Amino acid sequence: MSKVCIIDHPLIQHKLTFIRDRNTNSKDFRELVDEVATLMAYEVTRDLKLEDTEVITPIGPCKTKIISGQDVGVVAILRAGLGMIDGILKLIPNAKVGYIGIYRDPETLQPVEYYCKLPVDLAHREIVLVDPMLATGGSAAAGIQAIKERGGKKIRLMCLIAAPEGIRTVQERHPDVDIYVAAVDECLNSHGYIVPGLGDAGDRLFGTK
Ligand code: PRP
Ligand code: URA
């Protein structure tokens, strides 16, 4: 069974309060999601492998460590995952970036995939799949499946807010994928929205409603 890591650092919890607030406008919402993605990336990448290297300090040679940015891939589920990409790239600027277009059918709540463009050498990369919302879990499970079908092996999922149902779905379908979230909320409502959640992440990021 995969690990569920709730990243409850005070800075993240503080910013999440304003992300949830319905009075927060799109500009502030985008900035806050970007900041929280950076803060979460710190924890999500905690176990990345380091390589030995050497630099010369002003005093002399120093044996030290380096993360090979080439070994990381960040994949966003469109649209809302886009809001988390830059925040991660601030810490790992050389990571390769992929996109999977998935929307949730409003009637059936089933994920519909419409686009997929991923780094070619997925098999060797540590993949961080990002989407702010893990509701039924259908979109995330489909995104993980799409990555696996194209060769991805080492995948972790990073979301802002999850419902217990979504965590369960991903753990059942992809027990090898660890899940990192800032909060686990109560439940889903009859329209499949997380309660209390933050509303529609894509619409709030891009001002479409
Ligand atoms: C939202 C969200 C997730 C999905 C979560 O996307 O960003 O991708 O719903 O729901 P699930 O866990 O029940 O699958 P949405 O379908 O609204 O698409 P959009 O980002 O393009 O608006
Ligand atoms: N998608 C969202 O954007 N928000 C939810 O609460 C559930 C799915």
Tab-separated table of N, CA and C in Angstrom, residues 4-155:
chain	number	residue	atom	x	y	z
A	4	VAL	N	0.578	7.895	2.307
A	4	VAL	CA	-0.099	9.187	2.164
A	4	VAL	C	0.580	10.158	3.115
A	5	CYS	N	1.171	11.203	2.552
A	5	CYS	CA	1.894	12.169	3.370
A	5	CYS	C	1.114	13.480	3.400
A	6	ILE	N	0.659	13.880	4.576
A	6	ILE	CA	-0.048	15.163	4.714
A	6	ILE	C	0.975	16.205	5.153
A	7	ILE	N	1.216	17.161	4.270
A	7	ILE	CA	2.261	18.157	4.542
A	7	ILE	C	1.609	19.324	5.270
A	8	ASP	N	1.702	19.303	6.590
A	8	ASP	CA	0.936	20.289	7.377
A	8	ASP	C	1.841	21.378	7.954
A	9	HIS	N	2.849	21.750	7.198
A	9	HIS	CA	3.731	22.846	7.625
A	9	HIS	C	2.879	24.114	7.825
A	10	PRO	N	3.146	24.892	8.874
A	10	PRO	CA	2.327	26.085	9.132
A	10	PRO	C	2.222	27.036	7.944
A	11	LEU	N	3.285	27.211	7.189
A	11	LEU	CA	3.227	28.128	6.039
A	11	LEU	C	2.222	27.630	5.004
A	12	ILE	N	2.216	26.310	4.810
A	12	ILE	CA	1.296	25.730	3.823
A	12	ILE	C	-0.142	25.843	4.323
A	13	GLN	N	-0.356	25.528	5.593
A	13	GLN	CA	-1.717	25.597	6.138
A	13	GLN	C	-2.246	27.037	6.103
A	14	HIS	N	-1.369	27.989	6.396
A	14	HIS	CA	-1.748	29.404	6.373
A	14	HIS	C	-2.192	29.816	4.958
A	15	LYS	N	-1.374	29.463	3.975
A	15	LYS	CA	-1.697	29.863	2.601
A	15	LYS	C	-2.937	29.127	2.088
A	16	LEU	N	-3.098	27.886	2.534
A	16	LEU	CA	-4.261	27.112	2.107
A	16	LEU	C	-5.569	27.761	2.580
A	17	THR	N	-5.526	28.405	3.733
A	17	THR	CA	-6.711	29.105	4.238
A	17	THR	C	-7.193	30.132	3.218
A	18	PHE	N	-6.250	30.893	2.643
A	18	PHE	CA	-6.633	31.950	1.688
A	18	PHE	C	-6.974	31.354	0.324
A	19	ILE	N	-6.362	30.224	-0.003
A	19	ILE	CA	-6.735	29.532	-1.244
A	19	ILE	C	-8.189	29.064	-1.158
A	20	ARG	N	-8.581	28.583	0.005
A	20	ARG	CA	-9.965	28.084	0.183
A	20	ARG	C	-10.990	29.225	0.178
A	21	ASP	N	-10.599	30.390	0.664
A	21	ASP	CA	-11.535	31.501	0.874
A	21	ASP	C	-12.174	31.931	-0.450
A	22	ARG	N	-13.490	31.911	-0.498
A	22	ARG	CA	-14.170	32.250	-1.762
A	22	ARG	C	-13.963	33.705	-2.160
A	23	ASN	N	-13.520	34.558	-1.216
A	23	ASN	CA	-13.287	35.967	-1.537
A	23	ASN	C	-11.916	36.217	-2.152
A	24	THR	N	-11.081	35.195	-2.250
A	24	THR	CA	-9.754	35.355	-2.857
A	24	THR	C	-9.898	35.417	-4.380
A	25	ASN	N	-9.350	36.468	-4.985
A	25	ASN	CA	-9.508	36.603	-6.444
A	25	ASN	C	-8.516	35.720	-7.203
A	26	SER	N	-8.691	35.628	-8.528
A	26	SER	CA	-7.887	34.704	-9.335
A	26	SER	C	-6.392	34.999	-9.264
A	27	LYS	N	-6.046	36.278	-9.263
A	27	LYS	CA	-4.622	36.654	-9.228
A	27	LYS	C	-3.977	36.130	-7.936
A	28	ASP	N	-4.633	36.409	-6.810
A	28	ASP	CA	-4.092	35.960	-5.520
A	28	ASP	C	-4.134	34.429	-5.423
A	29	PHE	N	-5.209	33.847	-5.939
A	29	PHE	CA	-5.352	32.386	-5.916
A	29	PHE	C	-4.175	31.743	-6.649
A	30	ARG	N	-3.884	32.259	-7.850
A	30	ARG	CA	-2.769	31.722	-8.653
A	30	ARG	C	-1.448	31.848	-7.906
A	31	GLU	N	-1.214	33.015	-7.307
A	31	GLU	CA	0.056	33.236	-6.605
A	31	GLU	C	0.188	32.297	-5.407
A	32	LEU	N	-0.923	32.118	-4.698
A	32	LEU	CA	-0.883	31.254	-3.515
A	32	LEU	C	-0.664	29.791	-3.902
A	33	VAL	N	-1.337	29.342	-4.957
A	33	VAL	CA	-1.150	27.946	-5.400
A	33	VAL	C	0.302	27.726	-5.829
A	34	ASP	N	0.852	28.719	-6.519
A	34	ASP	CA	2.249	28.651	-6.954
A	34	ASP	C	3.183	28.537	-5.735
A	35	GLU	N	2.927	29.362	-4.726
A	35	GLU	CA	3.780	29.342	-3.524
A	35	GLU	C	3.663	28.017	-2.778
A	36	VAL	N	2.435	27.527	-2.655
A	36	VAL	CA	2.253	26.263	-1.933
A	36	VAL	C	2.900	25.110	-2.706
A	37	ALA	N	2.839	25.160	-4.028
A	37	ALA	CA	3.497	24.109	-4.824
A	37	ALA	C	4.992	24.092	-4.539
A	38	THR	N	5.595	25.273	-4.435
A	38	THR	CA	7.029	25.333	-4.125
A	38	THR	C	7.296	24.734	-2.742
A	39	LEU	N	6.482	25.120	-1.777
A	39	LEU	CA	6.691	24.625	-0.411
A	39	LEU	C	6.482	23.108	-0.340
A	40	MET	N	5.464	22.620	-1.044
A	40	MET	CA	5.211	21.173	-1.028
A	40	MET	C	6.321	20.411	-1.734
A	41	ALA	N	6.879	21.021	-2.787
A	41	ALA	CA	7.942	20.342	-3.553
A	41	ALA	C	9.134	20.017	-2.655
A	42	TYR	N	9.352	20.841	-1.669
A	42	TYR	CA	10.444	20.630	-0.723
A	42	TYR	C	10.289	19.261	-0.047
A	43	GLU	N	9.058	18.932	0.355
A	43	GLU	CA	8.809	17.658	1.042
A	43	GLU	C	8.689	16.495	0.044
A	44	VAL	N	8.064	16.781	-1.097
A	44	VAL	CA	7.831	15.712	-2.082
A	44	VAL	C	9.148	15.179	-2.640
A	45	THR	N	10.169	16.050	-2.646
A	45	THR	CA	11.463	15.640	-3.229
A	45	THR	C	12.479	15.227	-2.155
A	46	ARG	N	12.009	15.053	-0.945
A	46	ARG	CA	12.917	14.783	0.178
A	46	ARG	C	13.812	13.566	-0.066
A	47	ASP	N	13.292	12.545	-0.772
A	47	ASP	CA	14.073	11.307	-0.930
A	47	ASP	C	14.765	11.208	-2.304
A	48	LEU	N	14.876	12.317	-3.023
A	48	LEU	CA	15.568	12.253	-4.318
A	48	LEU	C	17.031	11.874	-4.108
A	49	LYS	N	17.513	11.067	-5.041
A	49	LYS	CA	18.898	10.609	-4.929
A	49	LYS	C	19.863	11.758	-5.236
A	50	LEU	N	20.961	11.763	-4.484
A	50	LEU	CA	22.015	12.757	-4.705
A	50	LEU	C	23.215	12.094	-5.353
A	51	GLU	N	23.930	12.849	-6.156
A	51	GLU	CA	25.189	12.346	-6.739
A	51	GLU	C	26.343	13.107	-6.107
A	52	ASP	N	27.504	12.413	-6.039
A	52	ASP	CA	28.709	13.100	-5.545
A	52	ASP	C	29.228	14.039	-6.621
A	53	THR	N	29.713	15.181	-6.185
A	53	THR	CA	30.375	16.099	-7.106
A	53	THR	C	31.447	16.854	-6.327
A	54	GLU	N	32.156	17.697	-7.030
A	54	GLU	CA	33.185	18.471	-6.340
A	54	GLU	C	33.180	19.886	-6.895
A	55	VAL	N	33.306	20.870	-6.019
A	55	VAL	CA	33.466	22.266	-6.454
A	55	VAL	C	34.678	22.840	-5.727
A	56	ILE	N	35.114	23.963	-6.246
A	56	ILE	CA	36.206	24.657	-5.562
A	56	ILE	C	35.607	25.869	-4.858
A	57	THR	N	35.658	25.909	-3.565
A	57	THR	CA	35.206	27.097	-2.826
A	57	THR	C	36.351	28.117	-2.842
A	58	PRO	N	36.113	29.337	-2.398
A	58	PRO	CA	37.223	30.310	-2.338
A	58	PRO	C	38.378	29.809	-1.471
A	59	ILE	N	38.112	28.801	-0.633
A	59	ILE	CA	39.157	28.289	0.262
A	59	ILE	C	39.856	27.057	-0.306
A	60	GLY	N	39.119	26.259	-1.090
A	60	GLY	CA	39.740	25.058	-1.645
A	60	GLY	C	38.704	24.066	-2.127
A	61	PRO	N	39.154	22.833	-2.522
A	61	PRO	CA	38.234	21.826	-3.062
A	61	PRO	C	37.236	21.350	-2.009
A	62	CYS	N	36.028	21.042	-2.469
A	62	CYS	CA	34.965	20.592	-1.557
A	62	CYS	C	34.196	19.457	-2.216
A	63	LYS	N	34.230	18.257	-1.614
A	63	LYS	CA	33.401	17.147	-2.103
A	63	LYS	C	31.985	17.390	-1.612
A	64	THR	N	31.037	17.410	-2.532
A	64	THR	CA	29.672	17.764	-2.139
A	64	THR	C	28.653	16.963	-2.947
A	65	LYS	N	27.389	17.337	-2.909
A	65	LYS	CA	26.297	16.542	-3.514
A	65	LYS	C	25.508	17.398	-4.492
A	66	ILE	N	24.880	16.724	-5.431
A	66	ILE	CA	24.064	17.440	-6.418
A	66	ILE	C	22.877	16.551	-6.822
A	67	ILE	N	21.719	17.194	-7.038
A	67	ILE	CA	20.575	16.468	-7.622
A	67	ILE	C	20.679	16.652	-9.122
A	68	SER	N	20.572	15.569	-9.847
A	68	SER	CA	20.557	15.722	-11.287
A	68	SER	C	19.133	16.095	-11.709
A	69	GLY	N	18.906	17.374	-12.055
A	69	GLY	CA	17.570	17.838	-12.445
A	69	GLY	C	17.041	17.057	-13.623
A	70	GLN	N	17.954	16.514	-14.433
A	70	GLN	CA	17.531	15.730	-15.604
A	70	GLN	C	16.757	14.476	-15.204
A	71	ASP	N	16.856	14.075	-13.934
A	71	ASP	CA	16.212	12.836	-13.506
A	71	ASP	C	14.776	13.035	-13.064
A	72	VAL	N	14.303	14.264	-13.107
A	72	VAL	CA	12.950	14.537	-12.603
A	72	VAL	C	12.027	14.936	-13.756
A	73	GLY	N	10.793	14.482	-13.687
A	73	GLY	CA	9.766	14.912	-14.638
A	73	GLY	C	8.568	15.411	-13.847
A	74	VAL	N	8.057	16.568	-14.205
A	74	VAL	CA	6.856	17.083	-13.559
A	74	VAL	C	5.737	17.028	-14.592
A	75	VAL	N	4.640	16.390	-14.225
A	75	VAL	CA	3.529	16.237	-15.172
A	75	VAL	C	2.280	16.871	-14.568
A	76	ALA	N	1.662	17.775	-15.334
A	76	ALA	CA	0.445	18.448	-14.869
A	76	ALA	C	-0.775	17.826	-15.527
A	77	ILE	N	-1.820	17.611	-14.728
A	77	ILE	CA	-3.122	17.282	-15.307
A	77	ILE	C	-3.816	18.611	-15.620
A	78	LEU	N	-4.122	18.813	-16.902
A	78	LEU	CA	-4.776	20.049	-17.354
A	78	LEU	C	-6.247	20.022	-16.933
A	79	ARG	N	-6.760	21.214	-16.657
A	79	ARG	CA	-6.091	22.495	-16.621
A	79	ARG	C	-5.398	22.806	-15.307
A	80	ALA	N	-6.045	22.430	-14.205
A	80	ALA	CA	-5.666	23.023	-12.923
A	80	ALA	C	-4.227	22.691	-12.494
A	81	GLY	N	-3.710	21.556	-12.949
A	81	GLY	CA	-2.331	21.200	-12.602
A	81	GLY	C	-1.318	22.212	-13.098
A	82	LEU	N	-1.703	22.964	-14.144
A	82	LEU	CA	-0.806	24.009	-14.679
A	82	LEU	C	-0.385	24.986	-13.596
A	83	GLY	N	-1.295	25.242	-12.663
A	83	GLY	CA	-1.039	26.220	-11.610
A	83	GLY	C	0.049	25.798	-10.648
A	84	MET	N	0.469	24.532	-10.699
A	84	MET	CA	1.484	24.047	-9.755
A	84	MET	C	2.851	23.842	-10.397
A	85	ILE	N	2.921	23.941	-11.731
A	85	ILE	CA	4.172	23.614	-12.435
A	85	ILE	C	5.293	24.600	-12.092
A	86	ASP	N	5.034	25.883	-12.250
A	86	ASP	CA	6.112	26.868	-12.053
A	86	ASP	C	6.665	26.827	-10.634
A	87	GLY	N	5.782	26.592	-9.682
A	87	GLY	CA	6.215	26.530	-8.288
A	87	GLY	C	7.245	25.430	-8.065
A	88	ILE	N	7.088	24.317	-8.753
A	88	ILE	CA	8.057	23.216	-8.609
A	88	ILE	C	9.328	23.529	-9.399
A	89	LEU	N	9.143	24.118	-10.588
A	89	LEU	CA	10.321	24.418	-11.423
A	89	LEU	C	11.239	25.452	-10.775
A	90	LYS	N	10.690	26.241	-9.846
A	90	LYS	CA	11.562	27.188	-9.134
A	90	LYS	C	12.633	26.426	-8.365
A	91	LEU	N	12.283	25.240	-7.870
A	91	LEU	CA	13.258	24.454	-7.099
A	91	LEU	C	14.042	23.502	-7.983
A	92	ILE	N	13.423	23.001	-9.055
A	92	ILE	CA	14.083	22.015	-9.933
A	92	ILE	C	13.973	22.512	-11.371
A	93	PRO	N	14.743	23.560	-11.710
A	93	PRO	CA	14.532	24.228	-13.005
A	93	PRO	C	14.835	23.351	-14.210
A	94	ASN	N	15.640	22.298	-14.029
A	94	ASN	CA	15.971	21.462	-15.185
A	94	ASN	C	15.042	20.269	-15.365
A	95	ALA	N	14.031	20.168	-14.525
A	95	ALA	CA	13.089	19.048	-14.684
A	95	ALA	C	12.387	19.165	-16.033
A	96	LYS	N	12.096	18.005	-16.626
A	96	LYS	CA	11.300	18.003	-17.859
A	96	LYS	C	9.820	18.074	-17.480
A	97	VAL	N	9.021	18.651	-18.365
A	97	VAL	CA	7.609	18.889	-18.026
A	97	VAL	C	6.694	18.194	-19.031
A	98	GLY	N	5.682	17.530	-18.513
A	98	GLY	CA	4.680	16.891	-19.371
A	98	GLY	C	3.283	17.372	-19.020
A	99	TYR	N	2.355	17.110	-19.958
A	99	TYR	CA	0.968	17.536	-19.758
A	99	TYR	C	0.022	16.399	-20.145
A	100	ILE	N	-0.974	16.173	-19.309
A	100	ILE	CA	-2.032	15.229	-19.667
A	100	ILE	C	-3.355	15.987	-19.547
A	101	GLY	N	-4.064	16.082	-20.649
A	101	GLY	CA	-5.357	16.757	-20.635
A	101	GLY	C	-6.440	15.774	-20.221
A	102	ILE	N	-7.065	16.054	-19.095
A	102	ILE	CA	-8.174	15.198	-18.626
A	102	ILE	C	-9.262	16.112	-18.070
A	103	TYR	N	-10.497	15.901	-18.485
A	103	TYR	CA	-11.579	16.588	-17.779
A	103	TYR	C	-12.548	15.548	-17.253
A	104	ARG	N	-13.302	15.972	-16.258
A	104	ARG	CA	-14.232	15.071	-15.604
A	104	ARG	C	-15.609	15.309	-16.188
A	105	ASP	N	-16.203	14.264	-16.754
A	105	ASP	CA	-17.555	14.406	-17.286
A	105	ASP	C	-18.486	14.816	-16.133
A	106	PRO	N	-19.201	15.968	-16.278
A	106	PRO	CA	-19.995	16.448	-15.147
A	106	PRO	C	-21.146	15.520	-14.749
A	107	GLU	N	-21.623	14.702	-15.696
A	107	GLU	CA	-22.728	13.780	-15.374
A	107	GLU	C	-22.219	12.515	-14.697
A	108	THR	N	-21.265	11.862	-15.354
A	108	THR	CA	-20.813	10.549	-14.855
A	108	THR	C	-19.656	10.669	-13.860
A	109	LEU	N	-18.986	11.843	-13.831
A	109	LEU	CA	-17.771	12.085	-13.033
A	109	LEU	C	-16.594	11.217	-13.494
A	110	GLN	N	-16.738	10.594	-14.664
A	110	GLN	CA	-15.647	9.775	-15.193
A	110	GLN	C	-14.627	10.656	-15.923
A	111	PRO	N	-13.330	10.334	-15.812
A	111	PRO	CA	-12.310	11.139	-16.490
A	111	PRO	C	-12.310	10.899	-17.998
A	112	VAL	N	-12.122	11.993	-18.771
A	112	VAL	CA	-12.022	11.886	-20.228
A	112	VAL	C	-10.671	12.458	-20.634
A	113	GLU	N	-9.824	11.624	-21.235
A	113	GLU	CA	-8.485	12.091	-21.625
A	113	GLU	C	-8.538	12.661	-23.037
A	114	TYR	N	-7.952	13.876	-23.241
A	114	TYR	CA	-7.999	14.492	-24.567
A	114	TYR	C	-6.641	14.921	-25.079
A	115	TYR	N	-5.589	14.772	-24.269
A	115	TYR	CA	-4.264	15.231	-24.717
A	115	TYR	C	-3.205	14.573	-23.854
A	116	CYS	N	-2.065	14.260	-24.471
A	116	CYS	CA	-0.973	13.710	-23.661
A	116	CYS	C	0.364	13.998	-24.344
A	117	LYS	N	1.210	14.717	-23.673
A	117	LYS	CA	2.554	14.998	-24.194
A	117	LYS	C	3.529	14.889	-23.023
A	118	LEU	N	4.322	13.830	-23.050
A	118	LEU	CA	5.195	13.543	-21.907
A	118	LEU	C	6.656	13.475	-22.347
A	119	PRO	N	7.596	13.696	-21.411
A	119	PRO	CA	9.011	13.528	-21.761
A	119	PRO	C	9.237	12.109	-22.293
A	120	VAL	N	10.156	11.960	-23.269
A	120	VAL	CA	10.307	10.651	-23.927
A	120	VAL	C	10.938	9.602	-23.017
A	121	ASP	N	11.866	10.039	-22.174
A	121	ASP	CA	12.627	9.069	-21.379
A	121	ASP	C	12.036	8.904	-19.975
A	122	LEU	N	10.741	8.634	-19.955
A	122	LEU	CA	10.015	8.567	-18.675
A	122	LEU	C	10.542	7.503	-17.721
A	123	ALA	N	10.990	6.394	-18.280
A	123	ALA	CA	11.321	5.229	-17.452
A	123	ALA	C	12.394	5.543	-16.414
A	124	HIS	N	13.310	6.465	-16.757
A	124	HIS	CA	14.427	6.731	-15.853
A	124	HIS	C	14.132	7.883	-14.899
A	125	ARG	N	12.991	8.484	-15.041
A	125	ARG	CA	12.735	9.708	-14.268
A	125	ARG	C	11.873	9.466	-13.037
A	126	GLU	N	12.109	10.299	-12.025
A	126	GLU	CA	11.188	10.386	-10.888
A	126	GLU	C	10.088	11.339	-11.337
A	127	ILE	N	8.885	10.840	-11.467
A	127	ILE	CA	7.784	11.656	-11.990
A	127	ILE	C	6.938	12.193	-10.835
A	128	VAL	N	6.710	13.509	-10.858
A	128	VAL	CA	5.778	14.122	-9.903
A	128	VAL	C	4.546	14.554	-10.703
A	129	LEU	N	3.430	13.871	-10.470
A	129	LEU	CA	2.175	14.215	-11.148
A	129	LEU	C	1.424	15.219	-10.273
A	130	VAL	N	1.035	16.353	-10.851
A	130	VAL	CA	0.412	17.393	-10.028
A	130	VAL	C	-1.000	17.737	-10.497
A	131	ASP	N	-1.873	17.918	-9.539
A	131	ASP	CA	-3.250	18.370	-9.760
A	131	ASP	C	-3.745	18.872	-8.403
A	132	PRO	N	-4.286	20.083	-8.317
A	132	PRO	CA	-4.677	20.575	-6.990
A	132	PRO	C	-5.715	19.705	-6.288
A	133	MET	N	-6.627	19.082	-7.063
A	133	MET	CA	-7.769	18.416	-6.445
A	133	MET	C	-7.767	16.914	-6.693
A	134	LEU	N	-7.917	16.134	-5.620
A	134	LEU	CA	-8.091	14.685	-5.723
A	134	LEU	C	-9.472	14.393	-5.153
A	135	ALA	N	-10.472	14.328	-6.024
A	135	ALA	CA	-11.863	14.221	-5.564
A	135	ALA	C	-12.311	12.755	-5.584
A	136	THR	N	-12.874	12.296	-6.716
A	136	THR	CA	-13.179	10.853	-6.805
A	136	THR	C	-11.895	10.058	-6.998
A	137	GLY	N	-10.867	10.736	-7.513
A	137	GLY	CA	-9.602	10.058	-7.808
A	137	GLY	C	-9.530	9.546	-9.235
A	138	GLY	N	-10.629	9.684	-9.978
A	138	GLY	CA	-10.655	9.159	-11.346
A	138	GLY	C	-9.625	9.816	-12.252
A	139	SER	N	-9.508	11.157	-12.161
A	139	SER	CA	-8.559	11.863	-13.040
A	139	SER	C	-7.120	11.486	-12.704
A	140	ALA	N	-6.791	11.481	-11.425
A	140	ALA	CA	-5.417	11.149	-11.030
A	140	ALA	C	-5.076	9.709	-11.421
A	141	ALA	N	-6.012	8.785	-11.178
A	141	ALA	CA	-5.749	7.371	-11.523
A	141	ALA	C	-5.543	7.235	-13.030
A	142	ALA	N	-6.346	7.972	-13.825
A	142	ALA	CA	-6.188	7.910	-15.284
A	142	ALA	C	-4.857	8.540	-15.704
A	143	GLY	N	-4.469	9.632	-15.054
A	143	GLY	CA	-3.188	10.279	-15.360
A	143	GLY	C	-2.019	9.353	-15.062
A	144	ILE	N	-2.078	8.690	-13.925
A	144	ILE	CA	-1.004	7.747	-13.559
A	144	ILE	C	-0.940	6.611	-14.586
A	145	GLN	N	-2.135	6.113	-14.968
A	145	GLN	CA	-2.185	5.032	-15.957
A	145	GLN	C	-1.546	5.474	-17.280
A	146	ALA	N	-1.845	6.709	-17.699
A	146	ALA	CA	-1.285	7.228	-18.960
A	146	ALA	C	0.240	7.286	-18.881
A	147	ILE	N	0.759	7.686	-17.741
A	147	ILE	CA	2.224	7.762	-17.568
A	147	ILE	C	2.827	6.354	-17.599
A	148	LYS	N	2.179	5.420	-16.915
A	148	LYS	CA	2.698	4.041	-16.886
A	148	LYS	C	2.685	3.425	-18.287
A	149	GLU	N	1.609	3.693	-19.042
A	149	GLU	CA	1.517	3.107	-20.399
A	149	GLU	C	2.612	3.626	-21.315
A	150	ARG	N	3.174	4.801	-20.973
A	150	ARG	CA	4.262	5.371	-21.784
A	150	ARG	C	5.623	5.131	-21.152
A	151	GLY	N	5.680	4.217	-20.200
A	151	GLY	CA	6.983	3.777	-19.665
A	151	GLY	C	7.337	4.294	-18.284
A	152	GLY	N	6.546	5.213	-17.732
A	152	GLY	CA	6.861	5.755	-16.408
A	152	GLY	C	6.762	4.684	-15.333
A	153	LYS	N	7.723	4.679	-14.421
A	153	LYS	CA	7.749	3.642	-13.382
A	153	LYS	C	7.717	4.231	-11.976
A	154	LYS	N	8.446	5.319	-11.802
A	154	LYS	CA	8.564	5.883	-10.451
A	154	LYS	C	7.723	7.165	-10.399
A	155	ILE	N	6.533	7.037	-9.844
A	155	ILE	CA	5.569	8.141	-9.901
A	155	ILE	C	5.128	8.498	-8.484
